[in-house]
PDB file of C-alpha atoms in Angstrom:
ATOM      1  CA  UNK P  72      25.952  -0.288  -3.570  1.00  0.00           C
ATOM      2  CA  UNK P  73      29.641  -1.619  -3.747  1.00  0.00           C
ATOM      3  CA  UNK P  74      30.245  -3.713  -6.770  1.00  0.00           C
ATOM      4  CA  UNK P  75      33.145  -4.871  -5.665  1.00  0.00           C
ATOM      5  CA  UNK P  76      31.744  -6.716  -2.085  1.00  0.00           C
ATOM      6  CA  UNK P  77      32.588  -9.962  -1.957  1.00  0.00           C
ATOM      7  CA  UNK P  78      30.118 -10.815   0.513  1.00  0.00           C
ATOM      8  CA  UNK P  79      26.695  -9.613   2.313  1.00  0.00           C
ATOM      9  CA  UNK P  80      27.707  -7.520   5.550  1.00  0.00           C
ATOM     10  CA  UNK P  81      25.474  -7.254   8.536  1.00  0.00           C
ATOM     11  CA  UNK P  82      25.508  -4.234  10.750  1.00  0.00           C
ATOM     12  CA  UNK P  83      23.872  -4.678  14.204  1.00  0.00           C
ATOM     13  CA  UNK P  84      21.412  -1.813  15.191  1.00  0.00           C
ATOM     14  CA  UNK P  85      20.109  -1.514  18.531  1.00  0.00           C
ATOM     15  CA  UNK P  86      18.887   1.877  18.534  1.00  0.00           C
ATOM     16  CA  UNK P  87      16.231   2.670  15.878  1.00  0.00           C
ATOM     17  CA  UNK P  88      15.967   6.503  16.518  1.00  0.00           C
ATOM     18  CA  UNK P  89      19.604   6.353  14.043  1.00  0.00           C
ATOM     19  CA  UNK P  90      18.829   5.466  10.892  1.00  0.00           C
ATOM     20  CA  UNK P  91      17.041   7.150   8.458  1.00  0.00           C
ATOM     21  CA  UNK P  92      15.744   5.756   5.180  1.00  0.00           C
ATOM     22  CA  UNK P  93      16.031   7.902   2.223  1.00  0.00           C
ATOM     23  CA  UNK P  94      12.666   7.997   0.097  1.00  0.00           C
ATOM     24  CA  UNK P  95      13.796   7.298  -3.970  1.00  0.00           C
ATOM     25  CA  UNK P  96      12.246   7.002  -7.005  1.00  0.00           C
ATOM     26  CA  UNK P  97      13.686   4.755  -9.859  1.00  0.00           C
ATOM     27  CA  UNK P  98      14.638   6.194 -13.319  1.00  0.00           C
ATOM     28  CA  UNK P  99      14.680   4.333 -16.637  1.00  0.00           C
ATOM     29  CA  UNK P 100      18.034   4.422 -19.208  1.00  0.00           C
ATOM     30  CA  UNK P 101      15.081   6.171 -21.624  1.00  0.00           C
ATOM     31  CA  UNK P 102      15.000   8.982 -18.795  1.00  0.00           C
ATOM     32  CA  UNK P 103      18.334   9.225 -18.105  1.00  0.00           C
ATOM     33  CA  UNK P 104      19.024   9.283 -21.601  1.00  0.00           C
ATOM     34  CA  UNK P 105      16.657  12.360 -22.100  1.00  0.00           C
ATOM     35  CA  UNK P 106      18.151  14.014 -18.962  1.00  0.00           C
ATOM     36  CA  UNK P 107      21.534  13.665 -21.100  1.00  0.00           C
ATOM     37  CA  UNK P 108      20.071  15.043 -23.788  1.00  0.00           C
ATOM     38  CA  UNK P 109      18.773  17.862 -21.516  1.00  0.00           C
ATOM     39  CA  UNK P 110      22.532  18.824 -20.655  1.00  0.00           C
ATOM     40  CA  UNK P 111      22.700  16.626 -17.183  1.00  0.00           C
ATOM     41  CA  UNK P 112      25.740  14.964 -16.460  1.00  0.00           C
ATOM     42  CA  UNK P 113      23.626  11.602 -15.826  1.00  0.00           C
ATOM     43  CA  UNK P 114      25.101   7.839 -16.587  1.00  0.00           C
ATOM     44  CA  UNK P 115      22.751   5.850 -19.116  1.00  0.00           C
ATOM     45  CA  UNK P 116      21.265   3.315 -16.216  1.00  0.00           C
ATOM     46  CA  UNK P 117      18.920   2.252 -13.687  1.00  0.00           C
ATOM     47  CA  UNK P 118      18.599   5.355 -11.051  1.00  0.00           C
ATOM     48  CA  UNK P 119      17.861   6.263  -8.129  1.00  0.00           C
ATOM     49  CA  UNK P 120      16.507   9.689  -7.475  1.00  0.00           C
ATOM     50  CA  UNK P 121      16.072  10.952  -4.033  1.00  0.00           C
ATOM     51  CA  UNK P 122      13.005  12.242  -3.632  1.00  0.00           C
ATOM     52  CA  UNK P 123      12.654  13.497   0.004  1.00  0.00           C
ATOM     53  CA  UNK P 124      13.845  14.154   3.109  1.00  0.00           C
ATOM     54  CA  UNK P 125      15.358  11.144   5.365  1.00  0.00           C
ATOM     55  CA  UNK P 126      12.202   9.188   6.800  1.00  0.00           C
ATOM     56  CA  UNK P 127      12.924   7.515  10.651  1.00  0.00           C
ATOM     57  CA  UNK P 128      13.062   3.894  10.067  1.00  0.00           C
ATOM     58  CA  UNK P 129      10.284   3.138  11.817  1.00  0.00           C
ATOM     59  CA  UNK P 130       7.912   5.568  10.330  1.00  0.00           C
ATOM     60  CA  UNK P 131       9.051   4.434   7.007  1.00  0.00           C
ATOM     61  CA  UNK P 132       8.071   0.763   8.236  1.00  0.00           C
ATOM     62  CA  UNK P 133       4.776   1.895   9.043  1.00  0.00           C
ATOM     63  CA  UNK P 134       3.645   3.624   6.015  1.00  0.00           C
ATOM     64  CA  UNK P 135       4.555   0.414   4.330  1.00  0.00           C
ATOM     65  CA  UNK P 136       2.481  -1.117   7.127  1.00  0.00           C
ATOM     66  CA  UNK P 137       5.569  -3.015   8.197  1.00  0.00           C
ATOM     67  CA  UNK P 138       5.621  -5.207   4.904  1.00  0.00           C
ATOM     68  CA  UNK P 139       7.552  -8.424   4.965  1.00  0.00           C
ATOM     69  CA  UNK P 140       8.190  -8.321   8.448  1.00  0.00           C
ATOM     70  CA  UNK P 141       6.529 -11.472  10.279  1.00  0.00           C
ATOM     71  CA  UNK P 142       4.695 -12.222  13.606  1.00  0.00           C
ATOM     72  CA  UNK P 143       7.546 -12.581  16.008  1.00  0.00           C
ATOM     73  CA  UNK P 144       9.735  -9.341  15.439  1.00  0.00           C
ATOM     74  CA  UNK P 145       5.925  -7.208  14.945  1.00  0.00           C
ATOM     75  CA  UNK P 146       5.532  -8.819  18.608  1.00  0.00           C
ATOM     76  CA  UNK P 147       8.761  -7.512  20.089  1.00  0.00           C
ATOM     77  CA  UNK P 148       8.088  -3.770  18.596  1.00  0.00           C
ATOM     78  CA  UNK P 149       4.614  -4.341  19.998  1.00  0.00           C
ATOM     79  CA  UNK P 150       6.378  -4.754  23.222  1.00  0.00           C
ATOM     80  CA  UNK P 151       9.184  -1.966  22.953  1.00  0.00           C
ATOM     81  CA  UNK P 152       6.875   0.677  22.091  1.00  0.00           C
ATOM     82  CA  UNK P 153       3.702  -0.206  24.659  1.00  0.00           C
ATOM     83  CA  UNK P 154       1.590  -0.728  21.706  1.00  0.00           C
ATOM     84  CA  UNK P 155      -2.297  -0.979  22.819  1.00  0.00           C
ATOM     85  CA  UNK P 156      -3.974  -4.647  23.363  1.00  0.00           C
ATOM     86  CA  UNK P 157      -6.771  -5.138  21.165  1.00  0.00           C
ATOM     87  CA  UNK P 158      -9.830  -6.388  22.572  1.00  0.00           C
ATOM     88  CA  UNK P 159     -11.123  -9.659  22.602  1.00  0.00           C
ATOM     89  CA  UNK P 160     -13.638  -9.221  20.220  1.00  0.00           C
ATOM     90  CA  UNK P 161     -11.054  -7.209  18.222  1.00  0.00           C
ATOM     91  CA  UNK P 162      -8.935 -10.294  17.334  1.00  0.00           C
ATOM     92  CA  UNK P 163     -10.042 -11.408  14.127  1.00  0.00           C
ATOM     93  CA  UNK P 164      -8.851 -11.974  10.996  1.00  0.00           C
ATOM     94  CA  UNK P 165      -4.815 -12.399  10.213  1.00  0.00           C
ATOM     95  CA  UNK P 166      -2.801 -12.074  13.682  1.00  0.00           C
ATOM     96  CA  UNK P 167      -0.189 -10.084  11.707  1.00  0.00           C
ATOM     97  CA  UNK P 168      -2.468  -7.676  10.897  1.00  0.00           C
ATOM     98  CA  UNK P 169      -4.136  -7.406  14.191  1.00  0.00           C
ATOM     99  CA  UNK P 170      -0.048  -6.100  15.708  1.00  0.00           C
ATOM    100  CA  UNK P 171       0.224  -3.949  12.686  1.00  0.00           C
ATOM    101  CA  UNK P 172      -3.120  -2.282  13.472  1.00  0.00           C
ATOM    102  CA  UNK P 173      -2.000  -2.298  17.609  1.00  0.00           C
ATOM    103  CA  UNK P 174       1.409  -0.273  16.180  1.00  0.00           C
ATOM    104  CA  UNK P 175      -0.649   1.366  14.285  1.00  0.00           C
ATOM    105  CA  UNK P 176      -2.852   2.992  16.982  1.00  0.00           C
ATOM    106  CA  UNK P 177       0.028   3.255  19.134  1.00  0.00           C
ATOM    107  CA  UNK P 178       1.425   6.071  16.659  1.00  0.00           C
ATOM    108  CA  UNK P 179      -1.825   8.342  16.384  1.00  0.00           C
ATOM    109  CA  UNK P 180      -2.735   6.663  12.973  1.00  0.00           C
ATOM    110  CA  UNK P 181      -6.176   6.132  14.302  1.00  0.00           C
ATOM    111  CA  UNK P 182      -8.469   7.260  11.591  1.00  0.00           C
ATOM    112  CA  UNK P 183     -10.693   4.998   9.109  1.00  0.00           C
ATOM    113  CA  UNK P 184      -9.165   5.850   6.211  1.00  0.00           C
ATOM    114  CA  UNK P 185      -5.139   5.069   7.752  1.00  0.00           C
ATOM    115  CA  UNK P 186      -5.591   1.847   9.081  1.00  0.00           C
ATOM    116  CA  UNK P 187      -7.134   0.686   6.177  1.00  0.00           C
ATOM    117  CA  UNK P 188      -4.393   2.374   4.187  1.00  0.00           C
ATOM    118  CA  UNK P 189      -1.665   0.714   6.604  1.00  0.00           C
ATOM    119  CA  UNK P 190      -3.254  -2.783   6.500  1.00  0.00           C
ATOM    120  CA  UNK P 191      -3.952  -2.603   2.568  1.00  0.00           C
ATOM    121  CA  UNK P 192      -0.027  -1.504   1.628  1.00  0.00           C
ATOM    122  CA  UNK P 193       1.442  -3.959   3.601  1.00  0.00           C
ATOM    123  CA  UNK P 194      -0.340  -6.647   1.768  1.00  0.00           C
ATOM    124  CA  UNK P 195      -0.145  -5.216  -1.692  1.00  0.00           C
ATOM    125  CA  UNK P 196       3.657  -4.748  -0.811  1.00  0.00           C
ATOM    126  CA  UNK P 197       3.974  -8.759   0.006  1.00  0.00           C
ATOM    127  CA  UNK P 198       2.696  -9.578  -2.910  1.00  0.00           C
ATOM    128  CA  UNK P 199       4.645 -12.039  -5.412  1.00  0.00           C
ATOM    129  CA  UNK P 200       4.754 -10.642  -8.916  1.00  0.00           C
ATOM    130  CA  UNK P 201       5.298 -13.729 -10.333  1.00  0.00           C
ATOM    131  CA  UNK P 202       1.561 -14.509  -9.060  1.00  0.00           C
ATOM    132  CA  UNK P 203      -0.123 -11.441 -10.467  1.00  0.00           C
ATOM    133  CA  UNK P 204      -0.011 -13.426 -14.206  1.00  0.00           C
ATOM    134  CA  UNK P 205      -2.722 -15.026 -15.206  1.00  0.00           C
ATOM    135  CA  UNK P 206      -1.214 -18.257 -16.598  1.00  0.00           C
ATOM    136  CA  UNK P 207      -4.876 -19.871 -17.142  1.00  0.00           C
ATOM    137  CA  UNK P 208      -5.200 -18.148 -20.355  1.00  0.00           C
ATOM    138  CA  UNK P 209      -3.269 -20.401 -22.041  1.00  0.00           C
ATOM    139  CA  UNK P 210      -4.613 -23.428 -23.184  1.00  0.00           C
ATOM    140  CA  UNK P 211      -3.961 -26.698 -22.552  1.00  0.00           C
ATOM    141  CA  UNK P 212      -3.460 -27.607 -26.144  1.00  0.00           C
ATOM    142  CA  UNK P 213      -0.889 -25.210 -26.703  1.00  0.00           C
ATOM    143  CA  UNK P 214       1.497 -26.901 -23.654  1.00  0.00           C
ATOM    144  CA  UNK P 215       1.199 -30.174 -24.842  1.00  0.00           C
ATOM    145  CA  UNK P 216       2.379 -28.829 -28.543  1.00  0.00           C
ATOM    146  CA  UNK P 217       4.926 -26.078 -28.057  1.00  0.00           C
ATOM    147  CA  UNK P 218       6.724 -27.543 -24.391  1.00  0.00           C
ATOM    148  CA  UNK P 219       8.397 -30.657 -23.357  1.00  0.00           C
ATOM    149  CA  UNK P 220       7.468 -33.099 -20.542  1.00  0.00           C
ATOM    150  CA  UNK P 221       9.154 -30.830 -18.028  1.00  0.00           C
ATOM    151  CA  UNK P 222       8.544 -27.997 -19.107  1.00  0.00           C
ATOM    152  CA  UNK P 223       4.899 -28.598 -18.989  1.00  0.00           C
ATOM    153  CA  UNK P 224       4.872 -29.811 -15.899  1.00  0.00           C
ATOM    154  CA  UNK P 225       6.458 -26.874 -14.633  1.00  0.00           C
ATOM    155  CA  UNK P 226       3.824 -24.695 -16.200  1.00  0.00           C
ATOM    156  CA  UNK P 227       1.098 -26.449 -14.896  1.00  0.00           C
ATOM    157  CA  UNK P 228       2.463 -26.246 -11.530  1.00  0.00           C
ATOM    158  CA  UNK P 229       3.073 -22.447 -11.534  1.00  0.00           C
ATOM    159  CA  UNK P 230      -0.978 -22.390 -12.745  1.00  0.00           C
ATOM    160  CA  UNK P 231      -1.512 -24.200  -9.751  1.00  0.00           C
ATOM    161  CA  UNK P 232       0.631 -21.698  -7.115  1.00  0.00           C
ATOM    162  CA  UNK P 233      -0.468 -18.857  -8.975  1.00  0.00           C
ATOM    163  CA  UNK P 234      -4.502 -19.980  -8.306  1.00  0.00           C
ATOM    164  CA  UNK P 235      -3.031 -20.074  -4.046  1.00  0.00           C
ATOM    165  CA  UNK P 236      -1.734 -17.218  -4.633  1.00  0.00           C
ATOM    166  CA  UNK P 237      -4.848 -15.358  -5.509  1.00  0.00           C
ATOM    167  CA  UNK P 238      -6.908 -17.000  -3.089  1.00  0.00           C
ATOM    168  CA  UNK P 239      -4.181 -16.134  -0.114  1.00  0.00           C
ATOM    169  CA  UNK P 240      -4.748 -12.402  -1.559  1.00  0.00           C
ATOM    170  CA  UNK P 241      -8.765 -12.778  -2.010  1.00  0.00           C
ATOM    171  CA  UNK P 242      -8.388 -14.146   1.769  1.00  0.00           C
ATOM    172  CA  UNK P 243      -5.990 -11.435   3.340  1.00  0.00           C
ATOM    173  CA  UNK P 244      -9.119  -8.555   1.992  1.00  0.00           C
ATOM    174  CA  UNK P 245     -11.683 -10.197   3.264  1.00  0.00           C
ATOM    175  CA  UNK P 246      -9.843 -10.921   6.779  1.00  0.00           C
ATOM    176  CA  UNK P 247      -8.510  -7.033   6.521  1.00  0.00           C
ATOM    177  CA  UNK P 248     -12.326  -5.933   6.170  1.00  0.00           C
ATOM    178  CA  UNK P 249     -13.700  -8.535   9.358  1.00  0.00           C
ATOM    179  CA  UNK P 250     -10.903  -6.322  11.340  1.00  0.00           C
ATOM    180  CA  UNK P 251     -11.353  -2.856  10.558  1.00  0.00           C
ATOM    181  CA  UNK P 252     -15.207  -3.802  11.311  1.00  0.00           C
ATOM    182  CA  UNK P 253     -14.611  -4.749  14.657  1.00  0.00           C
ATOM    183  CA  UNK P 254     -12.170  -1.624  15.328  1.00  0.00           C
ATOM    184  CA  UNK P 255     -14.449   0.429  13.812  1.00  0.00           C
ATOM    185  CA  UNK P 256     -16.014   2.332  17.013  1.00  0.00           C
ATOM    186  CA  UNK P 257     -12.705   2.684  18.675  1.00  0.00           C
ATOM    187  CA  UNK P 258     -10.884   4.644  15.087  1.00  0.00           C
ATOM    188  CA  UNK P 259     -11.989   8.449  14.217  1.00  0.00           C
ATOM    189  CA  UNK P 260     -13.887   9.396  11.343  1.00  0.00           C
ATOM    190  CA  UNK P 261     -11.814  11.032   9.173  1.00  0.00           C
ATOM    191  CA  UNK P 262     -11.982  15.503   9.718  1.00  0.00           C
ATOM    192  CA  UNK P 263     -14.558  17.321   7.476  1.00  0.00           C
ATOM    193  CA  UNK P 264     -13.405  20.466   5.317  1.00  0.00           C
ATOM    194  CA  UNK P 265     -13.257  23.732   7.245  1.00  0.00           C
ATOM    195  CA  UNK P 266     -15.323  26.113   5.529  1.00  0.00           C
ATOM    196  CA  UNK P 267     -12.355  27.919   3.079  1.00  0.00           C
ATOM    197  CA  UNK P 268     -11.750  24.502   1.729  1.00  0.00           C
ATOM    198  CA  UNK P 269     -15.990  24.429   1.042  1.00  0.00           C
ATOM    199  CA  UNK P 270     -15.659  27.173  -0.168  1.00  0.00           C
ATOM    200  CA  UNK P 271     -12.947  26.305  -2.581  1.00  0.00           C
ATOM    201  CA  UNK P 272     -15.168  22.911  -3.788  1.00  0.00           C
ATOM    202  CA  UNK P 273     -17.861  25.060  -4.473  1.00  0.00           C
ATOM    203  CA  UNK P 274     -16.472  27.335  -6.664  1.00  0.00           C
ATOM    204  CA  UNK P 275     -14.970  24.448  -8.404  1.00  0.00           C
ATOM    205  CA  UNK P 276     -18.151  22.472  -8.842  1.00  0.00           C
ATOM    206  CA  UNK P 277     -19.922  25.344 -10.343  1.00  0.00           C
ATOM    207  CA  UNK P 278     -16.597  26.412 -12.884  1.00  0.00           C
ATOM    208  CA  UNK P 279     -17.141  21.940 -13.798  1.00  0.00           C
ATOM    209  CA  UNK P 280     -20.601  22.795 -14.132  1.00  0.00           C
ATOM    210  CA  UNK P 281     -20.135  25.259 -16.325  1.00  0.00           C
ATOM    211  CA  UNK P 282     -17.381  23.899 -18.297  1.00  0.00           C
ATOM    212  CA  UNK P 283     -18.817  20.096 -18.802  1.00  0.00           C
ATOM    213  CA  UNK P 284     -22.256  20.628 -18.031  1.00  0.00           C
ATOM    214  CA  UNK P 285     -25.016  20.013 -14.859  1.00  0.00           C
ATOM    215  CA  UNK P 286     -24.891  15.840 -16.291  1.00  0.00           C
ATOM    216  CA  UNK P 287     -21.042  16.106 -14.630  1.00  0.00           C
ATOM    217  CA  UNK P 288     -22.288  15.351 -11.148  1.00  0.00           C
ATOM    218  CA  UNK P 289     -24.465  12.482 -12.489  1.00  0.00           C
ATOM    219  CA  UNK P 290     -20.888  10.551 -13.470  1.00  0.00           C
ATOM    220  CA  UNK P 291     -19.313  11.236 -10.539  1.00  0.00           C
ATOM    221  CA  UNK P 292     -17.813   7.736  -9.534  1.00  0.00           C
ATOM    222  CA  UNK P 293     -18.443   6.116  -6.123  1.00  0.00           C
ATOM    223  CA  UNK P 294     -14.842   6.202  -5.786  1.00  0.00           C
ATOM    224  CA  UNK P 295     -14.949  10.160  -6.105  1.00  0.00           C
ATOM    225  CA  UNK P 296     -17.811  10.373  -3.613  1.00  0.00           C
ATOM    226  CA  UNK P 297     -15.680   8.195  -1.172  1.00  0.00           C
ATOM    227  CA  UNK P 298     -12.905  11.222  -1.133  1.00  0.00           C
ATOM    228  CA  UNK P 299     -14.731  13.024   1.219  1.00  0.00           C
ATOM    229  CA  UNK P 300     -13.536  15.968  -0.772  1.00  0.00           C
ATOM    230  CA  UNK P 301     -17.439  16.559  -1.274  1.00  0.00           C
ATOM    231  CA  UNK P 302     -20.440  15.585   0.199  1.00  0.00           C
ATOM    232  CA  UNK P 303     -23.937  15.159  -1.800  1.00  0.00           C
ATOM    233  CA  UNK P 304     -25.482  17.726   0.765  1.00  0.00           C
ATOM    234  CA  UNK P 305     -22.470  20.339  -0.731  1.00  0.00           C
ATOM    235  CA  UNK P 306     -23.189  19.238  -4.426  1.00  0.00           C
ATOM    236  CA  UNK P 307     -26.945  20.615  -3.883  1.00  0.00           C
ATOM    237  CA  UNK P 308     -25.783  24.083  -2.547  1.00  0.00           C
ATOM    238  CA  UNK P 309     -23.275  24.661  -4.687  1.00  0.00           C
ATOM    239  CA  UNK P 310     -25.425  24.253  -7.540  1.00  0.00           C
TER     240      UNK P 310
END
């Protein structure tokens, strides 16, 4: 950053295998502030901490699952890289989606579990913050007394984009679910644990076992099953 630009430049790229984003990680004034007090020679601010070694651009775009980029540039990648065609009865849902899942394949992330990742972060990364509060909570009583005409009217009308706005999101899962059910037979199931890693959950079920009691497995939640890290066949022998 250059606080003393006076205006936005532009740099034309035309070859993408150049630039390199570098992965950060922001830092509060409360961190940087304990850092100080740590005996780093830090500035009291908002940081950035790089966290990583330089991603390619376009790998960086596609664990975001190309977020905020729209229909017409996804197209021309599509065509620069020789992205596969979907079939016919593979084209349903958002058409966005259906190139990001095409770039997707093209780039070996043909598993289950990574499309679904890729399609899921690019909409969670398009999403409007301003949207994710729930302005229905207050009442109407309390806009007519505490705001002005305008005022209220503006409220009301946020209420009303914020209600589209969770709809649009309610929409893009549902249309991200009728996808990945159509590419289904054409993705890999996700690889099983060779038998050191068994091993290794095995041992670890019976020290949990031990330590919380047999009632552990019991509360396992279905989002635990899901990690694959264990199946229930492996719970039984390992007890």
């Amino acid at each position: 950053l250059v606080p003393d630009l006076k205006a936005i430049e532009y740099k034309v790229i035309t070859n993408f295998e150049i630039v390199f984003v570098l992965p950060t990680r922001g830092g509060s004034p409360l961190a940087c502030n304990i850092m100080r007090a740590s005996g780093k020679n830090i500035d009291i601010g908002v940081n950035l901490a790089i966290v990583g070694s330089p991603v390619p651009l376009l790998k960086w775009q596609l664990q975001r699952g190309y977020a905020n980029i729209g229909e017409q540039p996804l197209t021309e990648l599509c065509a620069l890289e020789d992205a596969p065609e979907l079939l016919p009865e593979e084209r349903v849902g958002n058409t966005e989606d259906q190139i990001v899942a095409r770039l997707a394949l093209k780039n070996k992330k043909d598993t289950v579990e990574e499309i679904t990742e890729i399609l899921h972060t690019r909409h969670a990364l398009t999403v409007d913050e301003d949207t994710l509060v729930d302005t229905e909570v207050i009442d109407q009583e309390v806009l007519d007394d505490v705001l002005g005409a305008d005022e209220r009217q503006k409220a009301l009308k946020q209420q009303a984009e914020c209600k589209q706005q969770r709809a649009k999101r309610e929409a893009s899962v549902k249309h991200i679910q009728v996808l990945l059910a159509k590419l289904r037979p054409r993705l890999k199931a996700r690889p099983g644990l060779n038998a050191k890693q068994n091993e290794h959950v095995k041992k670890s079920l019976k020290k949990l076992v031990k330590d919380f009691g047999a009632g552990w497995l019991d509360n396992m939640t279905e989002e635990q099953d899901h990690m694959n890290f264990l199946k229930p066949d492996d719970a039984t022998v390992a007890l």
